[in-house]
Short mmCIF file of C-alpha atoms in Angstrom, two decimals:
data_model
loop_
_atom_site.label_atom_id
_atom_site.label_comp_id
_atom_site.label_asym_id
_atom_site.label_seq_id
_atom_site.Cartn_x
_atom_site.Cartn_y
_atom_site.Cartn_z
CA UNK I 1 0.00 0.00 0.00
CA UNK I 2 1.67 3.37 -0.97
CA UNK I 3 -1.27 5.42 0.44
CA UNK I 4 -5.06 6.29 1.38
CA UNK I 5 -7.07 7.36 -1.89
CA UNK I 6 -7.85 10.30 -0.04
CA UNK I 7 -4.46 11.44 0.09
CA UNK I 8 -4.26 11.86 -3.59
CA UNK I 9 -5.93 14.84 -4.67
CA UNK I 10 -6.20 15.89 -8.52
CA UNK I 11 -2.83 18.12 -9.28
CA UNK I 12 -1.21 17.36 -6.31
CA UNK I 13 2.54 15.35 -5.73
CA UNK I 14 2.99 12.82 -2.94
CA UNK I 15 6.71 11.96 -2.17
CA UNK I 16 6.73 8.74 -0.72
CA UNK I 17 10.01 6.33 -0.29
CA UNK I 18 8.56 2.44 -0.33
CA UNK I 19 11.55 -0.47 0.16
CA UNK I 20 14.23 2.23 -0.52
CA UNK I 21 12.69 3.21 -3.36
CA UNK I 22 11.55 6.98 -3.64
CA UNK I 23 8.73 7.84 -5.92
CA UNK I 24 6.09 10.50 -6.61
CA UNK I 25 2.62 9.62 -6.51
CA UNK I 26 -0.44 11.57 -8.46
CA UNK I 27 -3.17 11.32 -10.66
CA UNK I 28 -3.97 11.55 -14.01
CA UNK I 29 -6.09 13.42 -16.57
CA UNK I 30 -8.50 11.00 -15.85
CA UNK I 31 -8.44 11.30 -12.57
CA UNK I 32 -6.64 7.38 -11.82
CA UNK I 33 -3.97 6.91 -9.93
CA UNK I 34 0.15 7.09 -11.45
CA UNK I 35 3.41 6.37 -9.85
CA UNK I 36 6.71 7.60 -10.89
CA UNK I 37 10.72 7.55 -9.79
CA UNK I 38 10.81 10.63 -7.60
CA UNK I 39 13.95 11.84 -9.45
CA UNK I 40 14.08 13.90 -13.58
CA UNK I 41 16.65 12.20 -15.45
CA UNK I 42 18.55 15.29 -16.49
CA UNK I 43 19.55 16.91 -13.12
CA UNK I 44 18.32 14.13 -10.46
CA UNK I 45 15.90 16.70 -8.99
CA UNK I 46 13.29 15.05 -7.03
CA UNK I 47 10.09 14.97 -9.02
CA UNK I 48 7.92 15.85 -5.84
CA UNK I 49 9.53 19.02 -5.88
CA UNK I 50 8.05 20.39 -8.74
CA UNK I 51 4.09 20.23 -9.96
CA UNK I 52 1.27 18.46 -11.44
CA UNK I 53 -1.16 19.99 -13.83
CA UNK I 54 -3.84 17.72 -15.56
CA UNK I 55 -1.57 14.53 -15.24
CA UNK I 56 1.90 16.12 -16.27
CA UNK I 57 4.10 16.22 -13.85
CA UNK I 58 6.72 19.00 -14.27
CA UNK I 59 10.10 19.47 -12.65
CA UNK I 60 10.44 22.39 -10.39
CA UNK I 61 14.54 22.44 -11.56
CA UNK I 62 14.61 23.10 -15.56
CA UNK I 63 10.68 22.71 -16.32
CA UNK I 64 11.03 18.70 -18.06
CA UNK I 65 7.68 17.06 -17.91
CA UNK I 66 6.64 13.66 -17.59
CA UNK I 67 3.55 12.04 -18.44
CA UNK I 68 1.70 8.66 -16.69
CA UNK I 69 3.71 6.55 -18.04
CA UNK I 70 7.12 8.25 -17.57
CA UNK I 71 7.69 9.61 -21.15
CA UNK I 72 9.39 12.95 -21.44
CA UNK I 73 7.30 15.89 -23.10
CA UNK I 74 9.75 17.94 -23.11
CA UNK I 75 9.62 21.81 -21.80
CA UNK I 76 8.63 24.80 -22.87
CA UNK I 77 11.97 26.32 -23.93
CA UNK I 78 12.96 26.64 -27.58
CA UNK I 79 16.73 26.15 -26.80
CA UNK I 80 16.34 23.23 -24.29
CA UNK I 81 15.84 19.77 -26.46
CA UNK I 82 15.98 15.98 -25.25
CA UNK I 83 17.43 12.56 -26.32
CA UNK I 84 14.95 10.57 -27.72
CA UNK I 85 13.23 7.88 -25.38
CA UNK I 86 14.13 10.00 -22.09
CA UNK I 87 11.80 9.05 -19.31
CA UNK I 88 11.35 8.05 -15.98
CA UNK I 89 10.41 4.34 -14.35
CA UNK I 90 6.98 4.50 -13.80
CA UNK I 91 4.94 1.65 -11.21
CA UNK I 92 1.79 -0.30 -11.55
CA UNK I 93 -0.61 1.21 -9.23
CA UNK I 94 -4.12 0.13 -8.38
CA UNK I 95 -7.17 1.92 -6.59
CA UNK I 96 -9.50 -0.98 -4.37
CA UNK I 97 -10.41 -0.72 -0.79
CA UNK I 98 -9.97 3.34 -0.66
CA UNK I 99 -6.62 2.93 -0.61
CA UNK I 100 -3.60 3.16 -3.50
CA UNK I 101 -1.67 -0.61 -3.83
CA UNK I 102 1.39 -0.37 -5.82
CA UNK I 103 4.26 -2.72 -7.33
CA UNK I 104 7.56 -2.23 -7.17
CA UNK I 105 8.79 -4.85 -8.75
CA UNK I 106 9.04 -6.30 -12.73
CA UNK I 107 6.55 -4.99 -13.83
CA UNK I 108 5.76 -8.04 -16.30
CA UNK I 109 4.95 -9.86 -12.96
CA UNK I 110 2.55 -6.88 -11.65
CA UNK I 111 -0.53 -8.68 -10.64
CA UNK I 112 -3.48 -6.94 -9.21
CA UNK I 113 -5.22 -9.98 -7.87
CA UNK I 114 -2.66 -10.38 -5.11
CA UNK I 115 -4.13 -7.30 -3.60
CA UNK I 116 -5.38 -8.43 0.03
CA UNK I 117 -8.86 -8.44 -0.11
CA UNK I 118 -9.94 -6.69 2.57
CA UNK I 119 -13.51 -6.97 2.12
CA UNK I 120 -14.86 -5.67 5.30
CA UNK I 121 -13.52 -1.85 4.89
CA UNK I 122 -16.09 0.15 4.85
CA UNK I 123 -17.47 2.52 2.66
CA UNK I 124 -17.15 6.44 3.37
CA UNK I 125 -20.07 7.62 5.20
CA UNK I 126 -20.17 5.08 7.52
CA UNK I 127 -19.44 4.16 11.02
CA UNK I 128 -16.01 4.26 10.43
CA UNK I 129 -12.55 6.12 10.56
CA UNK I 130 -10.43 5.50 8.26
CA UNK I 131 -7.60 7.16 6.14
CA UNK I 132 -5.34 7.18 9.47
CA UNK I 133 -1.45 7.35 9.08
CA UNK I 134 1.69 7.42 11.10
CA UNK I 135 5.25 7.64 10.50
CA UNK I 136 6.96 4.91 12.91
CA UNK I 137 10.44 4.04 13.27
CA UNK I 138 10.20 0.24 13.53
CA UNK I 139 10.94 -2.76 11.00
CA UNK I 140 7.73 -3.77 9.14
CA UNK I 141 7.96 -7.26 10.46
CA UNK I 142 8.26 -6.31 14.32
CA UNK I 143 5.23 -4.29 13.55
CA UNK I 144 3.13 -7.54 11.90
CA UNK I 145 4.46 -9.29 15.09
CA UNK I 146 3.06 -6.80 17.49
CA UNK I 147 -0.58 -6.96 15.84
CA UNK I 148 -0.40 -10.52 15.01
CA UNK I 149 0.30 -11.21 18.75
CA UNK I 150 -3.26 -11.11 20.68
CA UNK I 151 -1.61 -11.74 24.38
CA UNK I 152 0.54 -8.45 24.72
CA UNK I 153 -3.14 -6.49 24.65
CA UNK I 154 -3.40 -7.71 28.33
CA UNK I 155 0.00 -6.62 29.16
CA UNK I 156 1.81 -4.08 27.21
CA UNK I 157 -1.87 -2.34 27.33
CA UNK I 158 -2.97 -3.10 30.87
CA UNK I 159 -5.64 0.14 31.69
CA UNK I 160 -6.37 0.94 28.13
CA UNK I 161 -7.17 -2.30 25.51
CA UNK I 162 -6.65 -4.73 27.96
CA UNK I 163 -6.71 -5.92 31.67
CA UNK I 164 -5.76 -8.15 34.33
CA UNK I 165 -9.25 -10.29 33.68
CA UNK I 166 -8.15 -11.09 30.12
CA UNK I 167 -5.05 -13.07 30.47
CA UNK I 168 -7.21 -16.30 30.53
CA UNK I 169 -8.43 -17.17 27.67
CA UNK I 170 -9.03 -19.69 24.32
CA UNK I 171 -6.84 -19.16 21.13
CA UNK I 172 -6.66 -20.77 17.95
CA UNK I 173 -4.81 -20.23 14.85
CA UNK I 174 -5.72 -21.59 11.61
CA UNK I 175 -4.98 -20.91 7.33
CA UNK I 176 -6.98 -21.04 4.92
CA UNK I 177 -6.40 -19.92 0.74
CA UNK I 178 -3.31 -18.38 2.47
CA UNK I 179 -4.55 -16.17 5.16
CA UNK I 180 -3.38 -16.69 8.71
CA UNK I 181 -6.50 -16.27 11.34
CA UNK I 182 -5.84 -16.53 14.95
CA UNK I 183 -8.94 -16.06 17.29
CA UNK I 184 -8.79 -15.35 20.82
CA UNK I 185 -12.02 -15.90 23.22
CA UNK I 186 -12.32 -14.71 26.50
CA UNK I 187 -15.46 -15.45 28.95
CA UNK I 188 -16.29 -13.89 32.04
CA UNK I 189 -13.55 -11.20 31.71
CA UNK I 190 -13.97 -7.39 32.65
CA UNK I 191 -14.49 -4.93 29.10
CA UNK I 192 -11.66 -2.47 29.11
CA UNK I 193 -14.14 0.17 27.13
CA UNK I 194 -16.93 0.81 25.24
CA UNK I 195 -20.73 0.15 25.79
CA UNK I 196 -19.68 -2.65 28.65
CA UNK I 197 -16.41 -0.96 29.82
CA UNK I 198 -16.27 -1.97 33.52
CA UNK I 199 -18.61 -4.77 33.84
CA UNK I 200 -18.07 -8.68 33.24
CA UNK I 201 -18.77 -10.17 30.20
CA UNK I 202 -17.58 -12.37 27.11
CA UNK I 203 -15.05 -10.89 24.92
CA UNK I 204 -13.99 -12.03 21.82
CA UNK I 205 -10.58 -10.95 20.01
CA UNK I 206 -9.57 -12.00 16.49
CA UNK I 207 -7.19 -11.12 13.90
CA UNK I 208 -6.56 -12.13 10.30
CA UNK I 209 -3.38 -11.48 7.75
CA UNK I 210 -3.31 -11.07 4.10
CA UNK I 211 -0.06 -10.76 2.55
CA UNK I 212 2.04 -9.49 2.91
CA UNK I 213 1.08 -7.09 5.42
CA UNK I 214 -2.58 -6.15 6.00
CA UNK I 215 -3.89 -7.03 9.24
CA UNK I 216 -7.73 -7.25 10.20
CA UNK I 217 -8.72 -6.95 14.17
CA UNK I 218 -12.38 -8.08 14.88
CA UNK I 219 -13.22 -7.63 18.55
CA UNK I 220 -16.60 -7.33 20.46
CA UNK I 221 -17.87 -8.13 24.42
CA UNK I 222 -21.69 -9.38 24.98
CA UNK I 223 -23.23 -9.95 29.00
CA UNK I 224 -21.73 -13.41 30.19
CA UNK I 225 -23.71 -16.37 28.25
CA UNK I 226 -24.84 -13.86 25.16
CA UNK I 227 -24.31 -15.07 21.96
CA UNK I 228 -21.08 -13.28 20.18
CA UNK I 229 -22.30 -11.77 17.01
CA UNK I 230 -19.73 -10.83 15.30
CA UNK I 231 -21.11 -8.25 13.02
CA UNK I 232 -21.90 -6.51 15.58
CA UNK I 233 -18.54 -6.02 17.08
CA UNK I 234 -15.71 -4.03 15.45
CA UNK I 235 -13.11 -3.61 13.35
CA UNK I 236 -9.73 -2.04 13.05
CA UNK I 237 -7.81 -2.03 9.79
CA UNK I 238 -3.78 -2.20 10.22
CA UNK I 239 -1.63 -2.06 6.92
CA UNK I 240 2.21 -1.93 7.08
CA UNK I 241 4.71 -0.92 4.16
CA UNK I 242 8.37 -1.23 4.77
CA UNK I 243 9.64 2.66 4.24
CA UNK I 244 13.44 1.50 4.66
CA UNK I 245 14.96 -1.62 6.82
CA UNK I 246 14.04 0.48 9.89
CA UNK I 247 10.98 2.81 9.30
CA UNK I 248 7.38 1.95 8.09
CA UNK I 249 4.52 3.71 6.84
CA UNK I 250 1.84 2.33 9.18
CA UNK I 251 -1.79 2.82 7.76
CA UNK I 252 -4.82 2.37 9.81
CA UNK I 253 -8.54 2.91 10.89
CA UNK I 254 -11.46 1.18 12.46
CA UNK I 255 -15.36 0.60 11.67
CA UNK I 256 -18.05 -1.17 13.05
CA UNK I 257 -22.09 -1.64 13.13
CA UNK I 258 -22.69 0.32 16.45
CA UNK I 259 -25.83 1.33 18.13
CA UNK I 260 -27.27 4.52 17.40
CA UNK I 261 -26.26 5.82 20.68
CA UNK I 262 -22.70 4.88 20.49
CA UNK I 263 -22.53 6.19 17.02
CA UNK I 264 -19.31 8.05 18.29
CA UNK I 265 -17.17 4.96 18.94
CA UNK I 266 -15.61 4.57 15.77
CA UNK I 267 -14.03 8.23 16.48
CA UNK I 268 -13.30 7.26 19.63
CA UNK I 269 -11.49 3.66 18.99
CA UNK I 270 -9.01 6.39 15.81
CA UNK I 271 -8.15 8.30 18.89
CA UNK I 272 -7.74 5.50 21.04
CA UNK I 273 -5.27 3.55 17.95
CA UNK I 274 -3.60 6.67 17.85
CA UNK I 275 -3.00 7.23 21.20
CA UNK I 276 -2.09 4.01 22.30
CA UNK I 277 0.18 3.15 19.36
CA UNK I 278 2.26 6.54 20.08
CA UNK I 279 2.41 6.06 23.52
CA UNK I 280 2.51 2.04 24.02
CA UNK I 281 2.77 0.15 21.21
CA UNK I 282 5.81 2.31 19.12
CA UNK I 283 8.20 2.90 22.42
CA UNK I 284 8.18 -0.87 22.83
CA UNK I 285 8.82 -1.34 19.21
CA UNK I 286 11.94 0.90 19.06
CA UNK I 287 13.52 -0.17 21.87
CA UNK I 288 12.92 -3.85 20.65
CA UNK I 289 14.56 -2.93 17.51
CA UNK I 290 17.55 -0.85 18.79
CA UNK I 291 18.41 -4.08 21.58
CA UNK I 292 18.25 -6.15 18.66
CA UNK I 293 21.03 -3.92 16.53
CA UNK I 294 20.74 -4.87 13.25
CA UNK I 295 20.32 -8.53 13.77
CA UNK I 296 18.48 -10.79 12.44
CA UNK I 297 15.22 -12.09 14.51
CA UNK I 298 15.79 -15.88 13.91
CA UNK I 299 19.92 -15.75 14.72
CA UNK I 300 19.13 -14.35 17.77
CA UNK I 301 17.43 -17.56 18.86
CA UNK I 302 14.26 -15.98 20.40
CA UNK I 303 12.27 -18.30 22.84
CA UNK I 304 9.06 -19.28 21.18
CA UNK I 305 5.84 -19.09 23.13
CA UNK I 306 2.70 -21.09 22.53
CA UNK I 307 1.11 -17.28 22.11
CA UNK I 308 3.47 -16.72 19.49
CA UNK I 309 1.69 -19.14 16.96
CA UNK I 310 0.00 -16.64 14.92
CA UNK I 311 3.51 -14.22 14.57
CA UNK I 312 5.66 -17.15 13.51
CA UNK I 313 3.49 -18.63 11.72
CA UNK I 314 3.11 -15.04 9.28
CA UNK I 315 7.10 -14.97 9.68
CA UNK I 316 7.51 -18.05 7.83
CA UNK I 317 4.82 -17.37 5.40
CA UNK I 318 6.61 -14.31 4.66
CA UNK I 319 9.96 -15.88 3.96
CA UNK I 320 8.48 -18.59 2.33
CA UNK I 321 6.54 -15.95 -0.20
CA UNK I 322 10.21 -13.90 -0.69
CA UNK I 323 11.77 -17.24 -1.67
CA UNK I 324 9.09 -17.78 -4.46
CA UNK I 325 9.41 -14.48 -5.48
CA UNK I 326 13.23 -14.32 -6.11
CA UNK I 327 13.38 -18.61 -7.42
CA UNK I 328 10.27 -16.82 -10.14
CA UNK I 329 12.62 -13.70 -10.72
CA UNK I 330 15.67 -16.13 -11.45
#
């Protein structure tokens, strides 16, 4: 995922790096979404730093332009012509699930149906809140670990997501057509918030991945005995894209079917992502990543907890994906 669909606006540049790669983002005459190499071949001026107007991207340095697909147009000086075939590397993109997917790689191999399929984002209107974003200096992988893993809610967020009650508990973790579900039930525990924060009831907390790194939460309480309905729980959306070997671009947001009186939630489980992801989730992050210097997560011999079945098993999915990918590229 390079960004939200929102974030693109009509004649507007978005500089983003993804995997070490920088590149401009905008949209066409046509209004669709376009990638390009953030940097003009003639001076190595960033792209970003100039302007769009109706789906030609200009450079801000000596006035080159650049079409969807990367070909040069030329500028508008008399004295100032071009090669032939100068362009710039454009990138697959795609627009599904309000948000902008693109590919990086060979672009003969570019293949939209390997999108996740996140099918229960909402649409705008909604109860929802979505188009959330956040900077975070952490390796993409830690960060799938830290949602993938449903047991450090009732410690790392004791007094906010999670409490004392909930470290009892049912989990399973199963795959099927290649996403990894792990589900997490939890009777006669005390709801941290919402509708039922304070009193005892049955809470259920579940979470599925989609490669390579979209994550969907499903969570909900009902009175002790109460059927869980899952519908009528929520949702929270969490999509990671490695920026570099130590930063991501964390995307998120949240919906749910709520009751007309707690039509506010979905605002106030954002703010409560936000908040607890600045303050709980991304301190524990860095500091995991700065103790482990560089290494690498399976030479360091971590001890593997029963907990841990969901993480590991998305770990080895993931290397097992990056093999296929580079025996395919070969």
């Amino acid at each position: 995922m390079a960004c939200w669909a929102d974030d693109l606006a009509s004649n507007r540049l978005l500089a983003r790096t993804l995997l070490d790669r920088p590149v401009v983002l905008f949209r066409d005459a046509n209004g669709a979404p376009a990638a390009l190499d953030d940097m003009c071949p003639h001076r190595f001026a960033p792209l970003s730093r100039g302007r769009v107007q109706d789906g030609i991207v200009q450079c801000g340095y000596h006035g080159l332009r650049f079409d969807a697909s990367g070909a040069c147009l030329g500028n508008a000086s008399a004295y100032s012509s071009f090669p032939p075939g100068t362009c710039v590397q454009s990138h697959p993109v795609v627009e599904r699930h309000r948000a902008i997917w693109i590919w990086l790689g060979d672009v003969e191999r570019a293949n939209p149906e390997l999108i996740p399929l996140l099918s229960r984002m909402p649409e705008p209107g909604g109860q929802e809140n979505i188009g959330n974003y956040l900077h975070v200096h952490g390796n993409w992988l830690l960060e799938t670990d830290n949602i993938m893993d449903l047991t450090h809610v009732h410690y790392l967020h004791d007094g906010s997501l999670g409490n004392e009650s909930m470290r009892t508990g049912e989990m399973t973790v199963s795959e099927k057509d290649g996403v990894i579900r792990a589900e997490l039930w939890m009777p006669g525990t005390t709801c941290p918030f919402g509708p039922l924060e304070g009193k005892l009831c049955d809470q259920w907390n579940n979470v599925e991945w989609h490669a390579p790194s979209a994550m969907i939460l499903d969570f909900g309480a009902v009175l002790p005995g109460e059927a869980a309905v899952q519908d009528e729980g929520g949702y929270a959306f969490h999509i990671f894209t490695p920026e570099t070997e130590r930063t991501t671009h964390y995307f998120f947001g949240s919906s749910g079917s709520y009751a007309e009186e707690d039509a506010s939630l979905p605002r106030m489980i954002g703010a409560l992502q936000n908040r607890i992801f600045l303050e709980e989730d991304n301190p524990m992050i860095e500091a995991i990543q700065e103790r482990m210097a560089g290494r690498d997560f399976w030479e360091m011999r971590p001890a593997i907890l029963s907990s841990d079945a969901a993480a590991i098993r998305v770990r080895r999915k993931i290397a097992k994906l990056c093999r296929e990918e580079v025996n395919a590229a070969d």
